[in-house]
mmCIF file of C-alpha atoms in Angstrom:
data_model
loop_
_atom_site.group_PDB
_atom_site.id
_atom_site.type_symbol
_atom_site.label_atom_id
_atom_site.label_comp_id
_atom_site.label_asym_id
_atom_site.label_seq_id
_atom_site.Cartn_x
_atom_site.Cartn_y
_atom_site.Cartn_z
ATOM 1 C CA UNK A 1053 0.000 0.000 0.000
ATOM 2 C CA UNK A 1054 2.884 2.180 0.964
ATOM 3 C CA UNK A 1055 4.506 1.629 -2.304
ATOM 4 C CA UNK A 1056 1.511 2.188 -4.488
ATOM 5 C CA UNK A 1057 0.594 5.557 -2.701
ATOM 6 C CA UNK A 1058 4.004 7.070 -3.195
ATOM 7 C CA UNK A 1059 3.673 5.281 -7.051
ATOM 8 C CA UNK A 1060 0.104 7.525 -7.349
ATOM 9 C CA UNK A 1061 1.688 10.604 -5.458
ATOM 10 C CA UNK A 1062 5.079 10.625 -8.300
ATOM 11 C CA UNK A 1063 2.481 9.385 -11.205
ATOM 12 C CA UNK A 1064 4.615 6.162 -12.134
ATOM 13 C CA UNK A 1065 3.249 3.237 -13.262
ATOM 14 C CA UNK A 1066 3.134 0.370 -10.710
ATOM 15 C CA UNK A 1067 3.149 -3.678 -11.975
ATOM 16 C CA UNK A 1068 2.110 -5.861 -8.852
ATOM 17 C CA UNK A 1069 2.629 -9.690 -8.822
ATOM 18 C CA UNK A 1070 2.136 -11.671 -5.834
ATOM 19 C CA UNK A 1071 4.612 -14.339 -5.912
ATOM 20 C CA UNK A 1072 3.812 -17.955 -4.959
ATOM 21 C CA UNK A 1073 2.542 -21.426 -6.706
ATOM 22 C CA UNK A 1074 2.618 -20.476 -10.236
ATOM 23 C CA UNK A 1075 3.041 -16.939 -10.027
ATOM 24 C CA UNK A 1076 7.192 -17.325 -11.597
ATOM 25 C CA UNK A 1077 6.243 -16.675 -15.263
ATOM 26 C CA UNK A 1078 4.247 -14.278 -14.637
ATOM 27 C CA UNK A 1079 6.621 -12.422 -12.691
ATOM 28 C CA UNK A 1080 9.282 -13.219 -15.274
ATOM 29 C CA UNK A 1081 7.348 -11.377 -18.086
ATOM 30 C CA UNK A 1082 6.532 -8.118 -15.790
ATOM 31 C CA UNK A 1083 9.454 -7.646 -14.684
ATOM 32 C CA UNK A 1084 10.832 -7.763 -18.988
ATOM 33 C CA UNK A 1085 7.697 -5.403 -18.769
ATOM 34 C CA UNK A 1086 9.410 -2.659 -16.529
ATOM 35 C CA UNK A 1087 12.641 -3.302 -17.245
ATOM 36 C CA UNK A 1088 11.665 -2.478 -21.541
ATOM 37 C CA UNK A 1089 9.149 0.071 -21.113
ATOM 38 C CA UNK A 1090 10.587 1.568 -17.344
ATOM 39 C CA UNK A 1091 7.778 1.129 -15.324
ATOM 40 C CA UNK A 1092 7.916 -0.342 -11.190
ATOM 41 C CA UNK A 1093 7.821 -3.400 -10.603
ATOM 42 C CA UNK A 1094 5.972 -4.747 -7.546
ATOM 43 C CA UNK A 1095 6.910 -7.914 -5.926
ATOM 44 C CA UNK A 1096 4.901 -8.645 -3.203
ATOM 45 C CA UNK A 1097 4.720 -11.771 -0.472
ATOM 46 C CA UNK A 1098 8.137 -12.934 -1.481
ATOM 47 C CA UNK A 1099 8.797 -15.087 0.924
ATOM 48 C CA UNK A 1100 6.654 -17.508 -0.483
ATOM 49 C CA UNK A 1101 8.948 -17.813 -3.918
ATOM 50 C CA UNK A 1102 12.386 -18.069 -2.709
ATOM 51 C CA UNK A 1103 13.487 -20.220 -5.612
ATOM 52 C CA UNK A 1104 12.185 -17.498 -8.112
ATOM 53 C CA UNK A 1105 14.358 -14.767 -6.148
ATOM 54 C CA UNK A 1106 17.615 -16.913 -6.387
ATOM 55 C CA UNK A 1107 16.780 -17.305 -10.339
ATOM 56 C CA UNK A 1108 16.456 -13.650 -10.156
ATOM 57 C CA UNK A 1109 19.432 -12.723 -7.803
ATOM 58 C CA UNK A 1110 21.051 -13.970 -11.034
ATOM 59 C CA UNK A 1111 19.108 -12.419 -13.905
ATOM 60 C CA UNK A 1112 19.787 -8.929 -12.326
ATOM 61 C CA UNK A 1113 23.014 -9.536 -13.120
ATOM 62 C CA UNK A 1114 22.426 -10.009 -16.596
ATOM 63 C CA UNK A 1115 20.871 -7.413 -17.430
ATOM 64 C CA UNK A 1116 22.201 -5.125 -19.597
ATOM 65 C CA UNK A 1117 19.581 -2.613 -21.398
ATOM 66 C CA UNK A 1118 17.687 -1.137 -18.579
ATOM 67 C CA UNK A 1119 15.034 1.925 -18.863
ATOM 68 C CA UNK A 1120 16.014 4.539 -16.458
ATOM 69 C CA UNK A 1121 13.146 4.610 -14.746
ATOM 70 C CA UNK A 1122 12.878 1.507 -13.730
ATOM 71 C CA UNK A 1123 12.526 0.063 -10.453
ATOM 72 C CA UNK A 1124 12.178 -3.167 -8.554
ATOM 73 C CA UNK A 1125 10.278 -3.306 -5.280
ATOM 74 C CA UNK A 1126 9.919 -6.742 -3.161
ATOM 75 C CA UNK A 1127 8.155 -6.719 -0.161
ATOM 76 C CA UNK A 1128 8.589 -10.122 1.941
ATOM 77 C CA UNK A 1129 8.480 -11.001 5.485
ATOM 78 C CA UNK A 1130 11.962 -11.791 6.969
ATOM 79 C CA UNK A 1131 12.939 -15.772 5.722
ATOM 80 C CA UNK A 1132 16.429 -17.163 6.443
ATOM 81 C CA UNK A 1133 16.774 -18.238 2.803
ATOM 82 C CA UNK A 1134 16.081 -14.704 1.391
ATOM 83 C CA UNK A 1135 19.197 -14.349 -1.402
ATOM 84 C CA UNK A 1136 22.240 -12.334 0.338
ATOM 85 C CA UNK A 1137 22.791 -10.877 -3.357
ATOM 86 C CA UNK A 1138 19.482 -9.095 -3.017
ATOM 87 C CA UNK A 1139 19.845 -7.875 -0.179
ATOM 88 C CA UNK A 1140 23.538 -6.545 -0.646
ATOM 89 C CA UNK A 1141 22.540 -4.291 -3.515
ATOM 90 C CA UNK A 1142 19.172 -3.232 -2.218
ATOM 91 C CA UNK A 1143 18.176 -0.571 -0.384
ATOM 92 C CA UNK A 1144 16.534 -1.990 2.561
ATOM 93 C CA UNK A 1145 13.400 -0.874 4.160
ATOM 94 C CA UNK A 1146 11.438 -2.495 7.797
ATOM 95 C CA UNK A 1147 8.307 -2.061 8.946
ATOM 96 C CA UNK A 1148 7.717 -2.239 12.603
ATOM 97 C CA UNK A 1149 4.148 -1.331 13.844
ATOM 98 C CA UNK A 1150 4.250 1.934 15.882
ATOM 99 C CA UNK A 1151 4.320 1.932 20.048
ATOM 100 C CA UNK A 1152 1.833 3.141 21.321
ATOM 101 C CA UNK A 1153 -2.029 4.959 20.349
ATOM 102 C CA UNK A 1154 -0.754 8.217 19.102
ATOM 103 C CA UNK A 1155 2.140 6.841 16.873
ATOM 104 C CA UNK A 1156 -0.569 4.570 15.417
ATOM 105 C CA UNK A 1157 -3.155 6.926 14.873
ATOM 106 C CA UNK A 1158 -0.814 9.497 13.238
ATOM 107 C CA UNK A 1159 1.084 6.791 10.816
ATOM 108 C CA UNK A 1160 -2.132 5.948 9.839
ATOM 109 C CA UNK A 1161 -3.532 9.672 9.068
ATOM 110 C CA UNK A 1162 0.028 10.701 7.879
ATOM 111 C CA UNK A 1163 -0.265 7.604 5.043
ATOM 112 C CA UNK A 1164 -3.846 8.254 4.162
ATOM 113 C CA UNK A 1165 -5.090 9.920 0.758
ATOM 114 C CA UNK A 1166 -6.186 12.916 0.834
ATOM 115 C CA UNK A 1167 -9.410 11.093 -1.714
ATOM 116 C CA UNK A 1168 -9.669 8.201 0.824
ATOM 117 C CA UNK A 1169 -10.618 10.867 3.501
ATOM 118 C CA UNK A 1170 -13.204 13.256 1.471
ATOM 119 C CA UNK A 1171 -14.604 9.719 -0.095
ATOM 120 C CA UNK A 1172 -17.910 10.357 0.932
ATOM 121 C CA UNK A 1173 -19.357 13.710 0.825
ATOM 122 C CA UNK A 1174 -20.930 13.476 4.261
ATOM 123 C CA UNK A 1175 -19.186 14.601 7.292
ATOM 124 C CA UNK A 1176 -20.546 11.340 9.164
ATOM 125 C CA UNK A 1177 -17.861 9.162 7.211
ATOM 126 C CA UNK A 1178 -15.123 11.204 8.412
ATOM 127 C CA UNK A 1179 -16.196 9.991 12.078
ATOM 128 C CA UNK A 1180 -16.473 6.773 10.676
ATOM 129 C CA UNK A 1181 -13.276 6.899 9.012
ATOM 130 C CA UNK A 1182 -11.386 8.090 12.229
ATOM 131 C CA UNK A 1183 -13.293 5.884 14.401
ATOM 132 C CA UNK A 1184 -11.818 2.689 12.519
ATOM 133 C CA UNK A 1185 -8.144 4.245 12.713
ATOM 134 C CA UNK A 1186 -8.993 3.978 16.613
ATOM 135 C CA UNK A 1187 -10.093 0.626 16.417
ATOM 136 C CA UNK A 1188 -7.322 -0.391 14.342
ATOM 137 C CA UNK A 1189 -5.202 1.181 16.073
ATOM 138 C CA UNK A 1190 -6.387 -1.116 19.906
ATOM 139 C CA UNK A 1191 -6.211 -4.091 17.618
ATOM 140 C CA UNK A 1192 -2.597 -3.177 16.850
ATOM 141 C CA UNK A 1193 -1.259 -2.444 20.037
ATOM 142 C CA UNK A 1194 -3.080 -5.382 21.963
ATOM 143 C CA UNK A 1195 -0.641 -7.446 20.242
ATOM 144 C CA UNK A 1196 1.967 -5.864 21.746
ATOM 145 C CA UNK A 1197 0.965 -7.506 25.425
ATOM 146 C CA UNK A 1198 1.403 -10.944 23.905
ATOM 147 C CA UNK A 1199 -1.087 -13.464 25.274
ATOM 148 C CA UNK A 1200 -2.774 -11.006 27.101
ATOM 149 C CA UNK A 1201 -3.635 -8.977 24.404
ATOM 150 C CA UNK A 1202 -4.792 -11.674 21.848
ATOM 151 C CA UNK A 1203 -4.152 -15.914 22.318
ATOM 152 C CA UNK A 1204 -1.783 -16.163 19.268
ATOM 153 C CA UNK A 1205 0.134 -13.517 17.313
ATOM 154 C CA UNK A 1206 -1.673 -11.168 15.008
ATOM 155 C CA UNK A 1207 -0.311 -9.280 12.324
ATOM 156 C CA UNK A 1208 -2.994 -6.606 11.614
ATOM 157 C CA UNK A 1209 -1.359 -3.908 9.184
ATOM 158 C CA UNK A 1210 -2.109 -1.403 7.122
ATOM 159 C CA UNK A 1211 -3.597 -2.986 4.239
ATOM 160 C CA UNK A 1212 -6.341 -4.922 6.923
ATOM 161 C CA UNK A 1213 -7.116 -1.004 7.541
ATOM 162 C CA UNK A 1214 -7.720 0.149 3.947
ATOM 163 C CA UNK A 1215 -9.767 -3.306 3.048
ATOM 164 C CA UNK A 1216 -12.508 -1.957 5.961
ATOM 165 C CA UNK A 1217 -11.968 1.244 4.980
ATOM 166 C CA UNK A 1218 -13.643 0.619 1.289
ATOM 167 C CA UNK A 1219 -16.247 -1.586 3.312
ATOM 168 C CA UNK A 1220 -17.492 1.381 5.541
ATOM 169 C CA UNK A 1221 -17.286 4.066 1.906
ATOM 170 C CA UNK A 1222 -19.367 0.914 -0.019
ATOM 171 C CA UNK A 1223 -21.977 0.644 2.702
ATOM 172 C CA UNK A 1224 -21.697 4.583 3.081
ATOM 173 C CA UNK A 1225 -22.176 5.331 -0.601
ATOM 174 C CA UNK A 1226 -25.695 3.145 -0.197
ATOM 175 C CA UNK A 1227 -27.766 5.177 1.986
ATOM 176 C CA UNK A 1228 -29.603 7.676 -0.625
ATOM 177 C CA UNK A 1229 -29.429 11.147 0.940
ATOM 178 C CA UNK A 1230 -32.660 11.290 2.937
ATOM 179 C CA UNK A 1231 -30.967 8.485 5.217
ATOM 180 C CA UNK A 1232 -28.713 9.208 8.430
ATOM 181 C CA UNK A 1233 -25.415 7.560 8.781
ATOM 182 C CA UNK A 1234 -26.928 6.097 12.205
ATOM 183 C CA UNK A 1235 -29.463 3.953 9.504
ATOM 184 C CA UNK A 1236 -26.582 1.903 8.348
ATOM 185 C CA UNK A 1237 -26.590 -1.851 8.042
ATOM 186 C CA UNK A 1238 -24.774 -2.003 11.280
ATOM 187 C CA UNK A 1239 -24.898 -5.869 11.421
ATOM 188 C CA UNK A 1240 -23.604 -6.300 8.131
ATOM 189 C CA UNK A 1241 -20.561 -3.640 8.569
ATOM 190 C CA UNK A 1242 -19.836 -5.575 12.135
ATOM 191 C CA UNK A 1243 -19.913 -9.297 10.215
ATOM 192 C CA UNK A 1244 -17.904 -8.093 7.507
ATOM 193 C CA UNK A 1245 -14.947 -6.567 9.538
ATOM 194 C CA UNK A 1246 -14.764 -8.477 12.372
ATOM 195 C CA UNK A 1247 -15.350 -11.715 10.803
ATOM 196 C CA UNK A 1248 -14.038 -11.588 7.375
ATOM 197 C CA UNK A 1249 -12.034 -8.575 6.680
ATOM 198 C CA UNK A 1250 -9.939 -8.628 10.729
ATOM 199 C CA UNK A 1251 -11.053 -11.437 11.630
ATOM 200 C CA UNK A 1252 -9.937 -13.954 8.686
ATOM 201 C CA UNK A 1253 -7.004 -14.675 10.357
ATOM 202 C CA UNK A 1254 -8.372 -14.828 13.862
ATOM 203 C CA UNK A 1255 -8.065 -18.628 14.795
ATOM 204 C CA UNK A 1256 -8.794 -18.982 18.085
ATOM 205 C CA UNK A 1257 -12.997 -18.108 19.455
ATOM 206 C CA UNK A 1258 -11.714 -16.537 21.907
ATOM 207 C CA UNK A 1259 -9.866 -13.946 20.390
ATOM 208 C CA UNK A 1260 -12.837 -13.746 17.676
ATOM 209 C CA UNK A 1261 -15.012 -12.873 20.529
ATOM 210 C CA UNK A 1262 -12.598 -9.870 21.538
ATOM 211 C CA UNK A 1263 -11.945 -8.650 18.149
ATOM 212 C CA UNK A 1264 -16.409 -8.419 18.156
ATOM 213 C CA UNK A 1265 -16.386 -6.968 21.050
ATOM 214 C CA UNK A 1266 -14.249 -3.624 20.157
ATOM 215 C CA UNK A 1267 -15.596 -3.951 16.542
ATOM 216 C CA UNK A 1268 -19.114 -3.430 18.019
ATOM 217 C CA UNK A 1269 -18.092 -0.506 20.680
ATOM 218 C CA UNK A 1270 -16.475 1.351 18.000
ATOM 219 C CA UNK A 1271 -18.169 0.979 14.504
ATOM 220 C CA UNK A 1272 -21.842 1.757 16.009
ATOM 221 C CA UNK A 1273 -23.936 4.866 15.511
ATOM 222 C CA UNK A 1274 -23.014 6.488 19.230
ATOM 223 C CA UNK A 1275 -19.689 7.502 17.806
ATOM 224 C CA UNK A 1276 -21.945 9.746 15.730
ATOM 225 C CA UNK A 1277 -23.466 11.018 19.126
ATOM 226 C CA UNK A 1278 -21.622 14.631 19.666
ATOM 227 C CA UNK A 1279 -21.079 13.593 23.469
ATOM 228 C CA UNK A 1280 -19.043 10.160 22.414
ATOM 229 C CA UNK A 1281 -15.467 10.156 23.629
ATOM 230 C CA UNK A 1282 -12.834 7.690 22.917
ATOM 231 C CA UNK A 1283 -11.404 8.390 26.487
ATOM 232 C CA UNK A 1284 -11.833 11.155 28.982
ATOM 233 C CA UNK A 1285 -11.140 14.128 27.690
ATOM 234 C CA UNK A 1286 -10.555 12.730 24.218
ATOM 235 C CA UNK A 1287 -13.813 13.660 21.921
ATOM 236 C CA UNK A 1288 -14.525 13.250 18.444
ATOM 237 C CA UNK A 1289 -12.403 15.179 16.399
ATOM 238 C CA UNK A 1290 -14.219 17.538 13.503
ATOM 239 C CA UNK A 1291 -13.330 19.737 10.095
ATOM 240 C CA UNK A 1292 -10.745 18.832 7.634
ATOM 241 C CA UNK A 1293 -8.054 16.670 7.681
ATOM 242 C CA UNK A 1294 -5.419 18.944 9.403
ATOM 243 C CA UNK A 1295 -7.909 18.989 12.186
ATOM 244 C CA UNK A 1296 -7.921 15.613 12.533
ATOM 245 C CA UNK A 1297 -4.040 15.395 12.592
ATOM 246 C CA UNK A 1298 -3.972 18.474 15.122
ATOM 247 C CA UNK A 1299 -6.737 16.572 17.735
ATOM 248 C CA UNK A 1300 -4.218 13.117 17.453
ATOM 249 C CA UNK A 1301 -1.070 15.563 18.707
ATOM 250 C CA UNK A 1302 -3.461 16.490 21.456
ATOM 251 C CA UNK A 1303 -3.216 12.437 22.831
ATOM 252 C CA UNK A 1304 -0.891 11.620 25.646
ATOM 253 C CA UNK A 1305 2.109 9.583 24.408
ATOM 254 C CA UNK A 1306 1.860 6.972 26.797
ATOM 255 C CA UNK A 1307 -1.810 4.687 27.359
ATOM 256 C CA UNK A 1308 -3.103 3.087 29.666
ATOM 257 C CA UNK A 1309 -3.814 -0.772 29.141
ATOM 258 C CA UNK A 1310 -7.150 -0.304 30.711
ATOM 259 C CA UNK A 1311 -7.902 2.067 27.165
ATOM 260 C CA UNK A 1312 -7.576 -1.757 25.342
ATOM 261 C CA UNK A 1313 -10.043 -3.761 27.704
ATOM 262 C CA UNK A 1314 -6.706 -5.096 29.695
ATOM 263 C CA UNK A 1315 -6.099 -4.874 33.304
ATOM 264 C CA UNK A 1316 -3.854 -2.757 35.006
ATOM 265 C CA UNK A 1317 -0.965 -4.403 35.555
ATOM 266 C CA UNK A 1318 -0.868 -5.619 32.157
ATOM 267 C CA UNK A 1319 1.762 -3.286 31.321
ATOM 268 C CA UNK A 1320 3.919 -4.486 34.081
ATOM 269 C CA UNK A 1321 3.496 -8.067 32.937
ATOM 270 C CA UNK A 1322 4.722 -7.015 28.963
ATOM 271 C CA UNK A 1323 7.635 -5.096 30.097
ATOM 272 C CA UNK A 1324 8.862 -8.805 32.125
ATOM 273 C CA UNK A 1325 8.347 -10.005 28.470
ATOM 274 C CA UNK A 1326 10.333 -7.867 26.785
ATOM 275 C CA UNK A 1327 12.839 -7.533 29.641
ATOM 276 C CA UNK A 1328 13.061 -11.619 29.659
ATOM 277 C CA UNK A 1329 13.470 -11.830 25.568
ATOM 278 C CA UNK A 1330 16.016 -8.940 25.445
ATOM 279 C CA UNK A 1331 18.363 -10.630 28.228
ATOM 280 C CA UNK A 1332 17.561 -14.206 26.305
ATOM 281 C CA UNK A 1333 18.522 -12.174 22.548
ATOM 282 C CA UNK A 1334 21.945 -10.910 23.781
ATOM 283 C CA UNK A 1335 23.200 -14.499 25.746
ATOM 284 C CA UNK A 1336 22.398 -15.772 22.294
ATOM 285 C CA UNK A 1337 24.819 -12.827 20.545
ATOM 286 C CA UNK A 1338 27.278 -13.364 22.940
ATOM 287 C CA UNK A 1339 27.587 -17.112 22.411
ATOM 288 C CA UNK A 1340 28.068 -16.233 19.083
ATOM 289 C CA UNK A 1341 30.592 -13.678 19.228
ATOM 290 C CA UNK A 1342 34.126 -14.546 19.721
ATOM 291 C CA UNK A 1343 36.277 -11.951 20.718
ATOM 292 C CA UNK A 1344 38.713 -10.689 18.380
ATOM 293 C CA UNK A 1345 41.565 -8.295 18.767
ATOM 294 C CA UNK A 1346 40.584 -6.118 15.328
ATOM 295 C CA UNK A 1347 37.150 -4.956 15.876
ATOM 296 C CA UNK A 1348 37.014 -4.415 12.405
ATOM 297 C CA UNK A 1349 35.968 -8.232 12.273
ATOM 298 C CA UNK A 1350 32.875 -8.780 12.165
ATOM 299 C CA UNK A 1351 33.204 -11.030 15.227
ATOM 300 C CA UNK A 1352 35.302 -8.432 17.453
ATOM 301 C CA UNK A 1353 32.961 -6.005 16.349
ATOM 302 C CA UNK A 1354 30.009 -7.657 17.622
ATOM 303 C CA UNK A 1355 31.772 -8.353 20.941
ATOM 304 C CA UNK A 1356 33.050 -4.963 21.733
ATOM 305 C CA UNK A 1357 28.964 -3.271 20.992
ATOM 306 C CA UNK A 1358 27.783 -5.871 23.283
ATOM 307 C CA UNK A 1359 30.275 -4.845 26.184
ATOM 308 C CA UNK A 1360 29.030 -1.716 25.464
ATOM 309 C CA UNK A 1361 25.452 -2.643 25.742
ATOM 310 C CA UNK A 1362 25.789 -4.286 28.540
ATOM 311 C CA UNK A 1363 28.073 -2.129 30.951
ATOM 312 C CA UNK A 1364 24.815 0.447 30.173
ATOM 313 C CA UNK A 1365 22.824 -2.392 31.861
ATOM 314 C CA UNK A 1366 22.220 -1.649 35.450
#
């Protein structure tokens, strides 16, 4: 999504293939596509055709008449096997979902459209719209309390986001202009996000139950109410779309876990977590780094910023 926004924002030409089972011709021929006419190229879930990137680690070689313009993106999540030769002339990008509510809700208004926002020409969809970055926003950061948050691991990212997003503009772009937002098809905007568009990948019952739960508090017609607040102090925002950014500044950089339906101490019990993996991460470096005299090794180098990390350790 990120790529294709900045593709629409530059006016280039964007060809997407999703690589998997059967998808290696047809990434063969778009990418002799972009390379002839100088288009992008758009690689996406690559980690599922690691053979077709080590044929390809190789063809990039080869090549020899190449358009100016033309660009190869891959997206992938991280796989051991990924080709070293890609990544050594690439220019490498991650991804980490923001910390905390503000950072999320401002990534997510700082990447949307301009058109996405003013999709609708009612201001009850802007509510709407800001409404799900909230709620996408608690599903996000729940994951970040492990089990407490959710049973199993959820990756809920931007592109989750932007498939509600069209659900909420198709059932807004229904109701003829006698009709209220508040007369939505509130049932069928709940089923589709929470169980098909979120909650696809939600395994476990439990978890579907949660995911419901905040779907139903915060997709509902009392967030059209002029009296609903997301938390004390923390109303609805209003006006254009610098307003909206201005009223997300106006959050508190740290939350409280009760904001996501968690108790208390839930914080406390995360930060053990994190504390307990970070320890368990650098005995696993340091096992693997033998010291060296020339800490222009890679090995001596990796010892010596570990003895630095760790006399910072209390």
């Amino acid at each position: 999504e990120t790529v294709l926004n900045l593709a629409k924002k530059l006016k280039r030409e964007v060809l997407a293939v999703s690589l998997g089972k059967g998808q290696d011709a047809i990434a063969r021929r778009t990418i002799d596509t972009g390379v002839s006419i100088g288009s992008w190229v758009l690689l996406q879930n690559a980690h599922l055709g690691l053979p077709f990137l080590t044929e390809l680690e190789h063809s990039l070689l080869r090549m020899e008449a190449v358009e100016p313009a033309f660009r190869l993106w891959i997206t992938a999540e991280a796989a051991a096997d990924f080709p070293i030769g890609i990544l050594q002339v690439a220019i490498k990008m991650t991804f980490e979902q923001p910390v905390g509510l503000k950072a999320s809700l401002r990534k997510t208004f700082a990447a949307m459209p301009r058109d996405v926002f003013e999709a609708v020409n009612r201001s009850e969809w802007r509510s709407m719209l800001f409404s799900l970055s909230f709620l996408h926003a608690l599903l996000v950061l729940r994951g970040k309390y492990g089990a407490l948050g959710f049973s199993a691991q959820y990756d809920f990212s931007s592109v989750d986001f932007a498939v509600a997003a069209r659900e909420l503009q198709t059932q807004m772009e229904r109701l003829d202009s006698k009709r209220t937002a508040k007369e939505l098809s509130w049932d069928a905007v709940h089923y589709m996000i929470a169980k098909v568009h979120y909650g696809a990948a939600v395994a476990s019952e439990l978890d579907r139950k949660v995911l419901h739960a905040l779907v139903e508090k915060y997709l509902t017609p009392h967030v059209l109410d002029s009296t609903f607040h997301f938390l004390p102090g923390f109303a609805m925002p209003s006006g254009d779309i610098h307003a909206y950014k201005a009223a997300i500044e106006q959050l508190q950089i740290s939350d409280s876990p009760e904001v996501l339906g968690l108790a208390f101490n839930a914080d406390f019990v995360s930060s053990l977590d994190q504390s307990d993996a970070f320890f368990e991460a650098l005995s696993t470096l340091e096992s693997n780094a033998a010291p060296a005299a020339d800490t222009r090794d890679p090995a001596g180098y990796m010892a010596r910023m570990l003895g630095e990390i760790r006399s910072k350790i209390p």
